[in-house]
Short mmCIF file of C-alpha atoms in Angstrom, two decimals:
data_model
loop_
_atom_site.label_atom_id
_atom_site.label_comp_id
_atom_site.label_asym_id
_atom_site.label_seq_id
_atom_site.Cartn_x
_atom_site.Cartn_y
_atom_site.Cartn_z
CA MET A 1144 11.94 5.67 -24.73
CA PRO A 1145 10.53 6.89 -21.35
CA HIS A 1146 9.60 10.53 -21.03
CA LEU A 1147 12.33 12.52 -19.20
CA THR A 1148 11.73 15.19 -16.69
CA HIS A 1149 13.39 16.95 -13.79
CA GLY A 1150 12.36 17.00 -10.06
CA ILE A 1151 12.59 14.64 -7.08
CA CYS A 1152 12.52 10.70 -7.20
CA ARG A 1153 9.33 9.46 -5.75
CA TYR A 1154 10.97 6.31 -4.00
CA PRO A 1155 11.29 7.40 -0.32
CA SER A 1156 14.51 5.65 0.23
CA CYS A 1157 16.23 6.91 -2.99
CA PRO A 1158 19.84 7.93 -2.05
CA ASN A 1159 19.57 10.84 -4.65
CA ARG A 1160 16.51 12.56 -3.31
CA ASP A 1161 18.37 15.48 -1.98
CA LYS A 1162 20.12 16.11 -5.33
CA PRO A 1163 18.45 19.08 -7.09
CA ASN A 1164 17.12 19.02 -10.76
CA MET A 1165 17.68 15.26 -11.36
CA ARG A 1166 16.58 13.89 -14.72
CA LEU A 1167 13.68 11.47 -14.01
CA ARG A 1168 11.78 8.75 -16.07
CA GLN A 1169 7.94 8.73 -15.71
CA CYS A 1170 6.16 5.38 -14.83
CA ALA A 1171 5.39 4.11 -18.29
CA LYS A 1172 1.71 3.30 -17.29
CA CYS A 1173 0.35 6.21 -15.36
CA ARG A 1174 2.99 8.85 -16.51
CA VAL A 1175 2.62 10.68 -13.32
CA THR A 1176 5.10 9.02 -10.63
CA ARG A 1177 8.70 9.71 -11.38
CA TYR A 1178 12.01 7.96 -10.70
CA CYS A 1179 15.73 8.62 -11.06
CA SER A 1180 16.45 4.94 -12.01
CA ARG A 1181 14.97 1.83 -12.85
CA GLU A 1182 16.06 0.38 -9.65
CA CYS A 1183 14.14 2.82 -7.58
CA GLN A 1184 11.22 2.18 -9.75
CA LYS A 1185 11.43 -1.57 -9.00
CA GLN A 1186 11.80 -0.94 -5.36
CA HIS A 1187 8.76 1.24 -5.20
CA TRP A 1188 6.46 -0.81 -7.38
CA SER A 1189 4.88 -2.68 -4.62
CA ASP A 1190 3.66 0.64 -2.93
CA HIS A 1191 3.06 2.41 -6.38
CA LYS A 1192 1.07 -0.32 -8.22
CA GLU A 1193 -2.26 0.59 -6.41
CA PHE A 1194 -1.99 4.16 -7.11
CA CYS A 1195 -1.08 3.39 -10.69
CA LYS A 1196 -4.23 1.17 -11.08
CA SER A 1197 -6.52 3.66 -9.44
CA TYR A 1198 -5.13 6.60 -11.40
CA LEU A 1199 -5.62 4.80 -14.70
CA HIS A 1200 -9.13 3.90 -13.79
CA MET A 1201 -9.76 7.64 -12.77
CA LYS A 1202 -8.64 8.79 -16.23
CA ASP A 1203 -11.12 6.35 -17.64
CA MET A 1204 -13.85 7.88 -15.55
CA LEU A 1205 -12.91 11.35 -16.80
CA THR A 1206 -13.14 10.22 -20.28
CA GLU A 1207 -16.48 8.56 -19.71
CA HIS A 1208 -18.07 11.46 -17.89
CA SER A 1209 -16.91 14.29 -20.24
CA SER A 1210 -13.91 15.58 -22.04
CA ARG A 1211 -11.31 16.79 -19.66
CA GLY A 1212 -11.52 20.31 -21.25
CA GLU A 1213 -15.22 20.50 -20.48
CA LEU A 1214 -14.65 19.31 -16.82
CA TYR A 1215 -12.07 22.05 -16.31
CA ASP A 1216 -14.60 24.63 -17.73
CA ARG A 1217 -17.33 23.47 -15.62
CA TYR A 1218 -15.06 23.18 -12.40
CA ASN A 1219 -13.74 26.78 -12.98
CA LYS A 1220 -17.43 28.16 -13.44
CA TRP A 1221 -18.57 26.35 -10.35
CA VAL A 1222 -15.69 27.93 -8.43
CA ARG A 1223 -16.31 31.52 -9.69
CA THR A 1224 -19.98 31.01 -9.00
CA HIS A 1225 -19.44 30.18 -5.21
CA ASN A 1226 -16.35 32.27 -4.64
CA ILE A 1227 -17.85 34.76 -2.11
CA LEU A 1228 -19.34 31.75 -0.23
CA PHE A 1229 -15.99 30.12 0.07
CA THR A 1230 -14.51 33.42 1.55
CA GLU A 1231 -17.38 33.79 4.05
CA THR A 1232 -17.11 30.15 5.19
CA LEU A 1233 -13.22 30.32 5.38
CA VAL A 1234 -13.42 33.45 7.63
CA ALA A 1235 -15.90 32.04 9.87
CA CYS A 1236 -14.08 28.89 10.44
CA LEU A 1237 -10.78 30.66 11.16
CA ASN A 1238 -12.23 32.56 14.21
CA LEU A 1239 -10.15 35.71 13.66
CA PRO A 1240 -11.47 37.73 16.59
CA GLN A 1241 -10.01 35.24 18.96
CA PHE A 1242 -7.08 34.14 16.79
CA PRO A 1243 -5.98 36.97 14.47
CA LYS A 1244 -3.20 34.90 12.71
CA ASN A 1245 -5.15 31.95 12.13
CA HIS A 1246 -5.27 32.60 8.32
CA GLU A 1247 -1.49 32.11 8.34
CA ARG A 1248 -1.77 28.70 9.94
CA TYR A 1249 -4.86 27.02 8.63
CA CYS A 1250 -6.60 26.52 5.29
CA LEU A 1251 -10.06 25.22 4.40
CA LYS A 1252 -10.04 21.90 2.48
CA LEU A 1253 -13.09 20.74 0.47
CA ASP A 1254 -13.41 17.26 -1.08
CA ILE A 1255 -15.78 17.67 -3.98
CA SER A 1256 -17.31 15.28 -6.47
CA TYR A 1257 -18.35 16.02 -10.29
CA LYS A 1258 -22.04 15.47 -11.25
CA PRO A 1259 -21.66 15.27 -15.21
CA GLU A 1260 -25.37 14.76 -15.84
CA GLU A 1261 -26.30 18.12 -13.85
CA PRO A 1262 -27.00 20.84 -16.55
CA SER A 1263 -26.45 23.72 -13.93
CA ASP A 1264 -22.76 24.89 -13.58
CA ALA A 1265 -23.93 26.30 -10.09
CA LYS A 1266 -24.57 22.72 -8.74
CA CYS A 1267 -22.47 20.48 -11.06
CA MET A 1268 -20.16 19.76 -8.09
CA GLU A 1269 -20.95 18.49 -4.70
CA VAL A 1270 -18.98 19.17 -1.49
CA LEU A 1271 -18.37 15.57 0.16
CA GLU A 1272 -16.24 16.84 3.05
CA LEU A 1273 -15.05 20.05 4.69
CA GLU A 1274 -12.26 20.51 7.21
CA LEU A 1275 -9.89 23.15 8.46
CA ILE A 1276 -6.42 21.88 8.37
CA GLU A 1277 -2.96 23.11 9.35
CA ILE A 1278 -0.77 24.39 6.78
CA PRO A 1279 2.44 22.41 7.07
CA SER A 1280 5.67 24.33 7.49
CA ASN A 1281 7.75 21.62 5.85
CA GLY A 1282 5.22 20.28 3.30
CA GLY A 1283 7.50 20.38 0.32
CA PRO A 1284 7.40 22.49 -2.87
CA GLU A 1285 3.71 22.44 -3.43
CA TRP A 1286 3.04 23.86 0.04
CA ASP A 1287 6.03 26.30 -0.22
CA ALA A 1288 4.46 27.69 -3.25
CA ILE A 1289 0.97 27.99 -1.69
CA ILE A 1290 2.48 29.69 1.24
CA GLU A 1291 4.35 32.28 -0.83
CA LYS A 1292 1.38 33.03 -3.03
CA ARG A 1293 -0.79 33.52 0.10
CA LYS A 1294 1.76 36.21 1.39
CA LYS A 1295 1.89 37.95 -1.86
CA SER A 1296 -1.85 37.85 -2.21
CA GLU A 1297 -2.01 39.58 1.18
CA GLU A 1298 0.59 42.09 0.44
CA ASP A 1299 -1.11 43.14 -2.84
CA GLN A 1300 -4.47 43.33 -1.01
CA LYS A 1301 -3.20 45.70 1.53
CA LYS A 1302 -1.68 47.87 -1.01
CA ALA A 1303 -4.94 48.14 -2.87
CA GLN A 1304 -7.39 48.48 -0.05
CA ARG A 1305 -6.90 50.54 3.16
CA ASN A 1306 -9.09 48.38 5.32
CA ALA A 1307 -7.72 44.97 3.96
CA TYR A 1308 -7.16 42.34 6.63
CA GLY A 1309 -5.50 39.42 5.01
CA SER A 1310 -5.60 36.62 2.58
CA GLY A 1311 -6.30 32.82 3.13
CA VAL A 1312 -6.32 29.69 1.40
CA VAL A 1313 -9.09 27.17 0.24
CA LEU A 1314 -8.05 23.83 -1.23
CA LEU A 1315 -10.70 22.40 -3.63
CA ASP A 1316 -9.95 18.69 -4.28
CA LEU A 1317 -11.89 17.17 -7.04
CA MET A 1318 -12.38 13.43 -6.19
CA LEU A 1319 -13.36 10.82 -8.51
CA PRO A 1320 -14.27 7.08 -7.77
CA THR A 1321 -11.80 4.35 -8.16
CA PRO A 1322 -11.58 0.70 -7.23
CA ASN A 1323 -9.94 1.83 -3.91
CA GLY A 1324 -12.22 4.50 -3.10
CA PRO A 1325 -12.21 8.32 -3.97
CA SER A 1326 -9.01 9.42 -5.53
CA LEU A 1327 -7.66 13.03 -6.10
CA ALA A 1328 -8.12 14.04 -9.87
CA MET A 1329 -7.22 17.69 -9.61
CA ARG A 1330 -6.66 20.45 -7.04
CA ARG A 1331 -7.58 24.11 -7.29
CA VAL A 1332 -6.08 26.45 -4.71
CA LEU A 1333 -7.85 29.72 -4.11
CA HIS A 1334 -6.31 32.59 -2.37
CA LEU A 1335 -9.04 34.67 -1.02
CA ALA A 1336 -8.90 38.07 0.58
CA TRP A 1337 -11.28 39.91 2.97
CA ASP A 1338 -11.47 43.26 4.86
CA SER A 1339 -11.26 44.09 8.51
CA SER A 1340 -15.09 44.25 8.90
CA LEU A 1341 -15.53 40.68 7.78
CA ALA A 1342 -12.71 39.52 10.03
CA ALA A 1343 -14.29 41.29 13.07
CA GLU A 1344 -17.75 39.56 12.76
CA LYS A 1345 -18.68 36.98 15.36
CA PRO A 1346 -17.70 33.75 13.80
CA GLN A 1347 -20.45 31.17 13.09
CA PRO A 1348 -18.52 28.21 11.66
CA GLU A 1349 -21.48 25.68 11.92
CA LEU A 1350 -23.87 28.12 10.17
CA TRP A 1351 -21.46 28.80 7.26
CA THR A 1352 -20.36 25.22 6.75
CA THR A 1353 -23.92 24.14 6.51
CA ARG A 1354 -24.79 26.89 4.09
CA LEU A 1355 -21.83 26.03 1.90
CA MET A 1356 -22.96 22.50 1.74
CA GLN A 1357 -26.49 23.37 1.02
CA PHE A 1358 -25.92 26.25 -1.43
CA THR A 1359 -23.55 24.36 -3.54
CA ARG A 1360 -25.58 21.25 -3.61
CA GLU A 1361 -28.77 23.28 -4.53
CA GLY A 1362 -27.14 25.81 -6.69
CA ILE A 1363 -28.16 28.80 -4.60
CA VAL A 1364 -26.27 31.94 -5.43
CA PRO A 1365 -27.36 34.62 -2.88
CA TYR A 1366 -24.74 37.30 -3.89
CA GLN A 1367 -25.96 37.56 -7.55
CA GLY A 1368 -27.11 41.10 -8.35
#
């Protein structure tokens, strides 16, 4: 019996996509993609089969490198280690002195890879690519949740700190190799806050992006006391 859940059918031409809380069946192979009917699954298979193959390979890679629990643990330690660095880089890239509302429109996206053989948690991940992307206004439930949480984080920060400026978003996408190239294994969404003095500093995006790439690669933690 296929596992049943609720949500939106992943076949783009599904006639029932606008119906809320439909009962869905997961793909029996990847158990990720969901459909409202066998017919929708059949129609979408030509598009889905490459993802399905890549996802299963990615799961094998996770098992080969480490247990999933260990990967999560090291991933989270790496994030905590470089949290201030992520904030500094985000603020520099947003250019807030010239565009004060950019933190509401853009977020910083990092594609990262896991180095299971690296003993240091400070450099067990490597940043492959970094870019400032626009936050979509109609990006679906995932983006709606990110936008709402950013607003809530900003409200809480301003209540707690008199000189708080705002809150911004950093997306950390862990990529693993597959036969069709790197594939997203997991995403961590950071909601980072900063004060008015940091927002007023002259932006130096090239400097901070270079530092982020170097410090995370070499395990440099300049903010440790």
